[in-house]
């Protein structure tokens, strides 16, 4: 009799649905344990070089770094004791070429010493000097006296104005000058000891739009030195793609079905390289070995809408479509805030035949009808329903998660779920076990978990040390990735905090540090 009972039980088990027979991990039961934290601030070991002037490696100064003089009296320009020296006993203006031009690069001057009275900074211009863009720091001996922006067109001076900020906090001009170009704006820093200090900032887009491809193709970068008498000694000048002052909007790069890309033993991410205000951030690409904490800047992406501009959009989701063998994604058009009277914030469909993860890359970008206060898109192809689905945040009395659906990756989306009840940011769809869930940061000191695709609330993410304190903002991006078998832990999460960089004036979004978590069930 017992034998027949066992047979009956076996038959019953065979008829049970698979999801009952196999244990499914519930995401609200996972525990995420913090492993490390780091904030990148113009980290030199992360910089991707574009150009430079290195005095100790110069043989043939006049050929390697041509000099132009703009006054009858010419300053002496020499290499001495492995330093570049510009010196004059009378009034002089001098430019020294060191590279091409990129409106999204960071430029730095490593000062050795100053004496006398004058200015030192950067000149960006075409070969004929018909258009010029100067950022200059005035000094009297080693005392900082002014920070100015001057824009010149062939018809005359467009502006010559002070862009100094925090003037009472920065007196001595020594150390490193750091100019972070941000497409439609800039921020200028001075670093001697400790963190770089903000000494200047400008939104110059009404004077000249350096995002135009014509400037990328024609402008050159020069050291600019104006002396009434005295000298400037420089250790080196560099032009590079850098990490900026903070990183945020972290999203795993995936394949078309939402599977995270694990390539060359590394996870790949898009992150916003923070500048200052909304149109000033840059789309960075990073990689990381998931077993350690070694995030690496691999490149930046700017976006071409075929109108003569290269735009620095952010909060992108990038995926490789294996079916069509092409890189695609969705980005958020924050660059519209550089021209708010002419452009509107919207989502853009992006594409590239070339791998855009490395160096300085461009992707084509096209509007597809989703215009307005909507951001943070995550897209995937759901083969179970043969549909493209997008989880994103839309403003419904505050940002709220919604899911959109279409037969096409780049058009004709309609809402099928949401908005959710809670404030939302950094929305993403990830698998936990064999089941997809939607994750969202929030202003409510929680990371919320929802079912996919109907966005029913199922719980909160458990973290031993969340990436915030009692005073900071909590709208962080969860960014959870499930690893394949063979790793010492099943889940990894890379998040950011929302501590802005000190010293910036006006509204700014200049956070944050990176926080690494391992997840265990």
Coordinates of C-alpha atoms in Angstrom, one line a residue:
X1 CA 0.0 0.0 0.0
X2 CA 2.9 2.4 0.9
X3 CA 4.4 1.8 -2.6
X4 CA 1.2 3.0 -4.3
X5 CA 1.0 6.1 -2.0
X6 CA 4.6 7.0 -3.1
X7 CA 3.6 6.6 -6.7
X8 CA 0.5 8.8 -6.3
X9 CA 2.6 11.5 -4.5
X10 CA 5.2 11.4 -7.3
X11 CA 2.5 11.8 -10.0
X12 CA 1.0 14.8 -8.1
X13 CA 4.4 16.5 -7.8
X14 CA 4.9 16.1 -11.6
X15 CA 1.7 17.9 -12.2
X16 CA 2.5 21.0 -10.0
X17 CA 3.4 24.2 -11.8
X18 CA 7.1 24.7 -12.2
X19 CA 7.2 27.9 -10.2
X20 CA 5.9 26.0 -7.1
X21 CA 8.3 23.1 -7.5
X22 CA 11.3 25.4 -7.8
X23 CA 12.0 27.9 -5.0
X24 CA 11.9 31.6 -6.2
X25 CA 14.0 34.1 -4.3
X26 CA 12.0 37.1 -3.1
X27 CA 13.9 40.4 -3.6
X28 CA 12.7 41.9 -0.3
X29 CA 14.3 38.9 1.5
X30 CA 17.8 39.6 0.1
X31 CA 20.3 41.4 2.3
X32 CA 22.7 43.9 0.7
X33 CA 25.9 44.5 2.7
X34 CA 28.1 47.5 1.9
X35 CA 31.6 46.6 0.8
X36 CA 33.2 50.0 -0.1
X37 CA 32.7 53.6 -1.0
X38 CA 34.8 56.1 -3.1
X39 CA 34.3 59.5 -4.6
X40 CA 36.1 60.3 -7.8
X41 CA 37.2 63.9 -8.1
X42 CA 39.2 64.5 -11.3
X43 CA 41.1 61.3 -10.4
X44 CA 44.3 61.4 -12.4
X45 CA 44.6 57.6 -12.7
X46 CA 41.2 57.6 -14.3
X47 CA 41.8 60.3 -16.9
X48 CA 41.8 59.5 -20.6
X49 CA 44.4 61.7 -22.3
X50 CA 43.6 63.9 -25.3
X51 CA 46.6 66.2 -25.4
X52 CA 49.2 67.8 -23.2
X53 CA 52.4 69.9 -22.8
X54 CA 55.2 68.2 -20.9
X55 CA 58.3 70.4 -20.7
X56 CA 60.7 67.7 -19.7
X57 CA 59.8 65.8 -22.9
X58 CA 60.0 68.7 -25.4
X59 CA 62.6 68.7 -28.1
X60 CA 61.9 71.4 -30.6
X61 CA 59.5 73.7 -28.7
X62 CA 58.7 75.9 -31.7
X63 CA 57.4 72.9 -33.7
X64 CA 55.8 70.8 -31.0
X65 CA 54.1 73.8 -29.3
X66 CA 54.0 76.9 -31.6
X67 CA 54.0 80.3 -29.9
X68 CA 52.0 83.4 -31.0
X69 CA 52.6 86.9 -29.7
X70 CA 49.9 89.6 -29.6
X71 CA 51.9 92.6 -28.6
X72 CA 54.9 94.4 -30.1
X73 CA 56.9 93.3 -27.1
X74 CA 57.4 89.5 -27.2
X75 CA 57.7 87.5 -24.0
X76 CA 60.6 84.9 -23.7
X77 CA 59.2 81.4 -24.0
X78 CA 61.8 78.8 -22.9
X79 CA 62.2 75.4 -21.2
X80 CA 64.3 75.7 -18.1
X81 CA 64.8 73.1 -15.4
X82 CA 62.1 70.9 -16.9
X83 CA 59.6 73.8 -16.6
X84 CA 57.9 75.9 -19.3
X85 CA 58.8 79.5 -18.6
X86 CA 57.1 82.6 -20.0
X87 CA 58.8 85.8 -18.9
X88 CA 58.7 89.5 -19.8
X89 CA 59.8 92.8 -18.5
X90 CA 57.2 94.7 -20.4
X91 CA 53.6 94.2 -21.3
X92 CA 53.1 91.1 -23.5
X93 CA 50.4 88.6 -24.5
X94 CA 51.3 85.1 -25.6
X95 CA 49.6 81.9 -26.6
X96 CA 51.2 78.5 -26.7
X97 CA 49.5 75.7 -28.5
X98 CA 49.0 72.4 -26.7
X99 CA 46.2 70.5 -28.4
X100 CA 42.9 70.4 -30.3
X101 CA 39.6 71.3 -28.7
X102 CA 36.8 69.3 -27.0
X103 CA 33.9 71.1 -25.3
X104 CA 33.4 68.2 -22.9
X105 CA 37.0 67.8 -21.8
X106 CA 38.9 68.9 -18.6
X107 CA 41.9 71.1 -19.0
X108 CA 44.5 71.7 -16.3
X109 CA 47.6 73.8 -15.7
X110 CA 50.1 72.6 -13.1
X111 CA 51.6 75.9 -11.9
X112 CA 55.2 76.0 -10.6
X113 CA 55.5 79.7 -9.7
X114 CA 54.3 83.1 -10.6
X115 CA 55.7 86.6 -10.2
X116 CA 54.8 90.1 -11.2
X117 CA 51.4 91.1 -12.6
X118 CA 49.2 89.5 -15.3
X119 CA 46.9 86.7 -16.3
X120 CA 47.2 83.0 -17.0
X121 CA 44.6 80.7 -18.4
X122 CA 43.2 79.2 -21.6
X123 CA 42.6 80.4 -25.1
X124 CA 40.4 78.4 -27.5
X125 CA 40.3 79.7 -31.0
X126 CA 40.4 78.9 -34.7
X127 CA 43.7 79.2 -36.6
X128 CA 42.9 82.7 -37.8
X129 CA 41.7 83.9 -34.4
X130 CA 38.4 85.0 -35.9
X131 CA 36.6 83.5 -32.9
X132 CA 38.2 83.3 -29.5
X133 CA 37.2 82.0 -26.1
X134 CA 39.4 83.0 -23.1
X135 CA 39.2 81.8 -19.5
X136 CA 41.8 83.8 -17.6
X137 CA 42.9 84.1 -13.9
X138 CA 44.5 87.4 -12.9
X139 CA 47.4 87.5 -10.4
X140 CA 49.6 90.0 -8.6
X141 CA 52.7 88.0 -7.7
X142 CA 51.0 84.9 -6.3
X143 CA 47.7 86.5 -5.2
X144 CA 44.6 85.7 -7.2
X145 CA 43.0 89.0 -8.3
X146 CA 40.3 88.1 -10.9
X147 CA 38.6 85.4 -13.0
X148 CA 37.3 86.5 -16.4
X149 CA 35.6 85.1 -19.5
X150 CA 36.2 86.9 -22.8
X151 CA 34.5 85.8 -26.0
X152 CA 35.5 87.5 -29.3
X153 CA 33.9 87.1 -32.7
X154 CA 35.4 88.6 -35.8
X155 CA 32.9 91.5 -35.5
X156 CA 34.3 92.4 -32.0
X157 CA 34.2 91.5 -28.3
X158 CA 31.0 89.7 -27.4
X159 CA 31.6 89.7 -23.6
X160 CA 34.5 90.4 -21.2
X161 CA 33.1 89.7 -17.8
X162 CA 34.0 88.4 -14.3
X163 CA 33.0 84.8 -13.6
X164 CA 34.6 84.7 -10.2
X165 CA 32.9 82.9 -7.3
X166 CA 33.9 82.6 -3.7
X167 CA 36.4 85.5 -4.0
X168 CA 37.0 85.7 -0.3
X169 CA 38.0 82.1 0.0
X170 CA 40.7 81.8 -2.7
X171 CA 43.6 84.3 -2.3
X172 CA 46.8 82.5 -3.3
X173 CA 47.2 81.4 -6.9
X174 CA 49.3 78.2 -6.6
X175 CA 48.9 74.5 -7.4
X176 CA 46.7 73.3 -10.3
X177 CA 44.1 75.2 -12.3
X178 CA 41.3 72.9 -13.5
X179 CA 38.9 74.0 -16.1
X180 CA 35.9 71.6 -16.6
X181 CA 34.2 72.3 -19.9
X182 CA 30.6 71.2 -19.9
X183 CA 29.2 71.8 -23.4
X184 CA 27.1 74.9 -22.6
X185 CA 28.9 75.9 -19.4
X186 CA 32.1 75.7 -17.4
X187 CA 33.4 75.5 -13.9
X188 CA 36.9 76.6 -12.9
X189 CA 38.8 75.1 -9.9
X190 CA 42.0 75.8 -8.1
X191 CA 43.7 72.9 -6.3
X192 CA 46.6 73.4 -4.0
X193 CA 46.0 71.2 -0.9
X194 CA 42.9 69.1 -0.4
X195 CA 39.9 69.3 -2.6
X196 CA 39.8 71.5 -5.7
X197 CA 38.1 74.8 -4.8
X198 CA 35.6 76.5 -7.1
X199 CA 36.9 79.9 -8.3
X200 CA 34.8 80.5 -11.4
X201 CA 31.7 79.3 -13.3
X202 CA 29.8 80.4 -16.3
X203 CA 26.8 79.5 -18.5
X204 CA 28.1 81.0 -21.8
X205 CA 25.7 79.5 -24.3
X206 CA 24.1 82.8 -25.2
X207 CA 27.5 84.1 -26.3
X208 CA 28.8 81.1 -28.2
X209 CA 27.6 77.5 -28.5
X210 CA 30.7 75.4 -28.3
X211 CA 28.7 72.2 -28.8
X212 CA 28.6 73.0 -32.5
X213 CA 30.6 70.4 -34.4
X214 CA 32.3 73.2 -36.3
X215 CA 34.2 74.2 -33.1
X216 CA 35.3 70.6 -32.4
X217 CA 36.7 70.5 -36.0
X218 CA 38.4 73.9 -36.1
X219 CA 39.2 75.2 -32.6
X220 CA 42.6 74.7 -31.0
X221 CA 43.7 74.9 -27.3
X222 CA 46.4 77.2 -26.1
X223 CA 48.0 78.3 -22.9
X224 CA 47.3 82.1 -22.6
X225 CA 49.7 84.3 -20.6
X226 CA 49.4 88.1 -20.3
X227 CA 52.2 89.8 -18.5
X228 CA 52.8 93.4 -17.5
X229 CA 56.0 92.3 -16.0
X230 CA 57.1 89.0 -14.4
X231 CA 57.0 85.4 -15.2
X232 CA 54.9 82.2 -15.2
X233 CA 56.5 78.8 -14.7
X234 CA 54.5 75.7 -15.5
X235 CA 55.2 72.0 -14.7
X236 CA 52.7 70.6 -17.3
X237 CA 49.4 71.2 -19.1
X238 CA 46.9 68.4 -19.7
X239 CA 43.7 67.9 -21.7
X240 CA 41.7 64.8 -20.8
X241 CA 38.3 63.1 -20.3
X242 CA 37.9 62.9 -16.6
X243 CA 35.6 61.7 -13.8
X244 CA 34.5 65.3 -12.9
X245 CA 33.5 66.0 -9.2
X246 CA 30.9 63.3 -8.8
X247 CA 29.2 60.3 -10.4
X248 CA 25.5 59.3 -10.5
X249 CA 22.7 57.9 -12.6
X250 CA 24.4 54.5 -12.5
X251 CA 22.9 51.9 -14.9
X252 CA 24.2 48.6 -16.1
X253 CA 24.7 48.2 -19.8
X254 CA 22.7 45.2 -21.1
X255 CA 21.7 43.1 -24.0
X256 CA 18.3 43.6 -25.7
X257 CA 16.6 41.3 -23.3
X258 CA 17.8 43.1 -20.2
X259 CA 20.5 40.7 -19.4
X260 CA 23.5 42.6 -17.9
X261 CA 26.5 42.7 -20.1
X262 CA 29.4 40.8 -18.6
X263 CA 32.2 41.4 -21.1
X264 CA 36.0 40.8 -20.6
X265 CA 35.2 39.7 -17.0
X266 CA 33.7 43.1 -16.2
X267 CA 30.3 44.6 -15.8
X268 CA 29.6 47.8 -17.8
X269 CA 27.8 50.9 -16.7
X270 CA 26.7 54.2 -17.9
X271 CA 27.1 57.0 -15.2
X272 CA 26.6 60.7 -15.3
X273 CA 29.8 62.6 -14.9
X274 CA 28.7 65.5 -12.8
X275 CA 29.4 69.1 -13.7
X276 CA 27.1 71.6 -12.2
X277 CA 23.5 72.4 -13.4
X278 CA 21.1 70.3 -15.4
X279 CA 22.6 70.8 -18.9
X280 CA 26.2 70.5 -17.7
X281 CA 26.6 66.7 -17.0
X282 CA 28.3 64.2 -19.4
X283 CA 27.4 60.6 -20.2
X284 CA 30.3 58.5 -18.9
X285 CA 30.9 54.8 -19.5
X286 CA 32.6 52.7 -16.8
X287 CA 33.5 49.1 -16.2
X288 CA 34.1 47.1 -13.0
X289 CA 35.2 43.6 -12.1
X290 CA 32.2 42.5 -10.0
X291 CA 34.3 40.6 -7.5
X292 CA 36.3 43.8 -6.5
X293 CA 35.8 47.5 -6.4
X294 CA 37.7 48.9 -9.4
X295 CA 35.4 51.1 -11.4
X296 CA 37.2 52.4 -14.4
X297 CA 36.4 55.3 -16.7
X298 CA 36.3 53.9 -20.3
X299 CA 35.0 56.8 -22.2
X300 CA 32.2 59.4 -22.7
X301 CA 29.3 59.5 -25.2
X302 CA 27.8 62.6 -26.7
X303 CA 24.7 62.6 -28.9
X304 CA 24.1 63.8 -32.5
X305 CA 20.6 64.9 -33.6
X306 CA 21.9 65.8 -37.0
X307 CA 21.5 69.5 -36.4
X308 CA 25.1 70.5 -36.1
X309 CA 25.4 70.1 -32.3
X310 CA 26.8 67.4 -30.1
X311 CA 24.7 67.2 -27.0
X312 CA 25.7 66.0 -23.6
X313 CA 22.6 64.0 -22.6
X314 CA 22.6 61.7 -19.5
X315 CA 20.7 59.1 -17.5
X316 CA 20.9 56.8 -20.5
X317 CA 20.2 53.1 -20.8
X318 CA 22.6 51.5 -23.4
X319 CA 22.1 48.0 -24.8
X320 CA 23.6 45.8 -27.5
X321 CA 20.9 44.4 -29.8
X322 CA 22.3 41.0 -30.7
X323 CA 19.6 40.4 -33.3
X324 CA 20.4 43.5 -35.4
X325 CA 24.0 43.6 -34.3
X326 CA 23.8 47.3 -33.3
X327 CA 24.2 49.4 -30.1
X328 CA 21.0 51.1 -29.1
X329 CA 19.4 52.7 -26.1
X330 CA 17.3 55.6 -24.7
X331 CA 18.7 58.8 -23.2
X332 CA 17.2 61.7 -21.3
X333 CA 17.4 65.1 -23.1
X334 CA 18.6 67.3 -20.2
X335 CA 20.7 69.4 -22.6
X336 CA 17.4 71.1 -23.5
X337 CA 17.9 73.2 -20.4
X338 CA 20.8 75.0 -22.2
X339 CA 18.1 76.5 -24.6
X340 CA 14.9 76.3 -22.6
X341 CA 13.1 78.8 -24.8
X342 CA 13.7 76.7 -27.9
X343 CA 13.9 73.0 -26.7
X344 CA 12.0 70.7 -24.4
X345 CA 13.2 67.9 -22.3
X346 CA 12.3 64.6 -23.8
X347 CA 13.5 61.0 -24.2
X348 CA 15.6 60.2 -27.3
X349 CA 16.3 56.9 -29.1
X350 CA 20.0 56.4 -29.6
X351 CA 22.0 54.2 -32.0
X352 CA 25.6 53.4 -33.1
X353 CA 27.1 50.8 -35.4
X354 CA 30.4 51.3 -33.5
X355 CA 31.0 50.2 -30.0
X356 CA 30.4 53.5 -28.0
X357 CA 32.0 52.3 -24.7
X358 CA 35.5 53.5 -25.4
X359 CA 37.1 56.9 -25.7
X360 CA 35.2 59.8 -27.1
X361 CA 32.1 58.4 -28.9
X362 CA 29.0 59.8 -30.6
X363 CA 25.6 58.2 -31.0
X364 CA 22.8 59.3 -33.3
X365 CA 19.8 60.5 -31.3
X366 CA 16.2 60.9 -32.4
X367 CA 13.1 62.1 -30.7
X368 CA 10.2 59.6 -30.7
X369 CA 7.3 61.4 -29.2
X370 CA 7.9 61.2 -25.5
X371 CA 8.2 64.9 -24.6
X372 CA 8.0 66.5 -21.1
X373 CA 9.0 65.8 -17.6
X374 CA 10.1 62.2 -18.0
X375 CA 13.4 60.6 -17.2
X376 CA 15.5 57.6 -16.2
X377 CA 14.4 55.1 -18.8
X378 CA 15.2 51.4 -18.8
X379 CA 14.2 49.4 -21.9
X380 CA 14.2 45.7 -22.8
X381 CA 12.6 43.3 -25.2
X382 CA 10.2 40.9 -23.5
X383 CA 10.1 37.8 -25.7
X384 CA 7.2 36.3 -23.6
X385 CA 4.9 38.9 -25.1
X386 CA 7.0 39.9 -28.1
X387 CA 7.0 43.5 -26.9
X388 CA 9.4 46.3 -26.0
X389 CA 8.9 47.6 -22.5
X390 CA 10.3 50.6 -20.8
X391 CA 10.3 51.4 -17.1
X392 CA 10.7 55.2 -16.6
X393 CA 9.8 58.0 -14.2
X394 CA 7.1 60.5 -15.2
X395 CA 6.0 63.6 -13.3
X396 CA 2.6 62.9 -11.8
X397 CA 2.6 65.4 -8.9
X398 CA 6.2 64.2 -8.5
X399 CA 8.2 61.6 -10.3
X400 CA 6.4 58.2 -10.4
X401 CA 7.4 54.9 -12.0
X402 CA 5.4 53.9 -15.1
X403 CA 5.8 51.1 -17.6
X404 CA 5.4 51.8 -21.3
X405 CA 5.0 49.2 -24.1
X406 CA 5.5 49.1 -27.9
X407 CA 5.9 46.8 -30.8
X408 CA 9.0 48.9 -31.7
X409 CA 12.0 49.9 -29.6
X410 CA 11.9 53.5 -30.8
X411 CA 8.3 54.6 -31.3
X412 CA 4.6 54.2 -30.5
X413 CA 4.8 53.6 -26.7
X414 CA 1.7 53.4 -24.6
X415 CA 1.5 53.2 -20.8
X416 CA 0.5 49.8 -19.4
X417 CA 1.2 50.2 -15.7
X418 CA 1.7 53.0 -13.1
X419 CA 2.1 55.6 -11.9
X420 CA 3.0 54.0 -8.6
X421 CA 2.2 55.7 -5.3
X422 CA 5.7 56.5 -4.2
X423 CA 8.2 59.0 -5.5
X424 CA 10.6 57.3 -8.0
X425 CA 14.0 57.7 -9.5
X426 CA 16.6 55.5 -11.2
X427 CA 14.0 52.9 -12.1
X428 CA 15.4 49.6 -13.4
X429 CA 14.2 46.1 -14.3
X430 CA 16.3 43.2 -13.1
X431 CA 15.9 39.5 -12.6
X432 CA 16.0 38.0 -9.1
X433 CA 16.2 34.3 -9.7
X434 CA 14.1 33.6 -12.8
X435 CA 11.6 36.5 -12.3
X436 CA 11.8 40.1 -13.3
X437 CA 11.2 42.9 -10.8
X438 CA 11.2 46.7 -11.0
X439 CA 13.3 48.7 -8.6
X440 CA 13.1 52.3 -7.7
X441 CA 14.9 54.8 -5.5
X442 CA 12.8 57.4 -3.8
X443 CA 12.7 60.5 -1.6
X444 CA 11.2 58.4 1.2
X445 CA 14.4 56.9 2.5
X446 CA 13.6 53.5 0.9
X447 CA 14.3 51.6 -2.3
X448 CA 11.0 50.2 -3.4
X449 CA 10.5 46.9 -5.2
X450 CA 7.6 46.3 -7.6
X451 CA 6.3 43.4 -9.6
X452 CA 6.9 43.4 -13.3
X453 CA 5.1 44.4 -15.5
X454 CA 2.1 45.6 -13.4
X455 CA 4.1 47.6 -10.8
X456 CA 2.5 46.2 -7.7
X457 CA 4.5 47.0 -4.5
X458 CA 6.1 44.0 -2.9
X459 CA 8.5 45.4 -0.4
X460 CA 11.7 47.3 0.2
X461 CA 15.4 46.6 -0.4
X462 CA 17.3 45.6 2.7
X463 CA 20.7 47.3 3.2
X464 CA 22.9 47.3 6.2
X465 CA 24.3 50.8 5.5
X466 CA 22.2 52.7 2.9
X467 CA 23.9 55.4 0.8
X468 CA 22.5 58.3 2.8
X469 CA 22.5 59.8 6.3
X470 CA 19.9 61.6 8.4
X471 CA 20.4 64.9 6.5
X472 CA 21.1 63.9 2.9
X473 CA 18.8 63.3 -0.1
X474 CA 17.8 59.7 -0.7
X475 CA 16.8 59.6 -4.4
X476 CA 19.5 57.1 -5.3
X477 CA 19.6 54.6 -8.2
X478 CA 19.4 51.0 -6.9
X479 CA 21.2 49.4 -9.9
X480 CA 21.1 45.7 -8.8
X481 CA 22.7 43.1 -11.0
X482 CA 22.3 39.3 -10.7
X483 CA 25.5 37.4 -11.5
X484 CA 25.8 34.0 -13.1
X485 CA 26.9 30.9 -11.2
X486 CA 30.5 30.8 -10.2
X487 CA 30.8 34.1 -8.3
X488 CA 31.3 34.3 -4.5
X489 CA 28.0 36.2 -4.2
X490 CA 24.9 36.3 -6.4
X491 CA 24.0 40.0 -6.5
X492 CA 26.0 43.2 -6.8
X493 CA 24.6 46.7 -6.5
X494 CA 26.5 49.9 -7.3
X495 CA 24.7 53.0 -6.0
X496 CA 25.5 56.7 -5.4
X497 CA 24.8 59.2 -2.7
X498 CA 23.4 62.8 -3.2
X499 CA 26.0 65.0 -1.5
X500 CA 26.7 68.0 -3.8
X501 CA 30.2 69.3 -4.3
X502 CA 31.0 72.2 -2.1
X503 CA 31.5 75.8 -3.4
X504 CA 29.3 75.7 -6.5
X505 CA 26.9 78.6 -6.7
X506 CA 23.2 78.4 -7.7
X507 CA 21.2 75.2 -8.2
X508 CA 23.5 72.2 -8.9
X509 CA 23.4 68.5 -9.1
X510 CA 27.0 67.7 -8.4
X511 CA 26.7 64.4 -6.4
X512 CA 28.0 61.8 -5.7
X513 CA 30.2 59.0 -4.3
X514 CA 30.0 55.3 -5.4
X515 CA 28.8 52.7 -2.9
X516 CA 29.3 49.0 -3.6
X517 CA 27.0 46.3 -2.1
X518 CA 27.0 42.5 -2.3
X519 CA 23.6 40.8 -2.0
X520 CA 22.9 37.5 -0.3
X521 CA 19.8 35.5 0.2

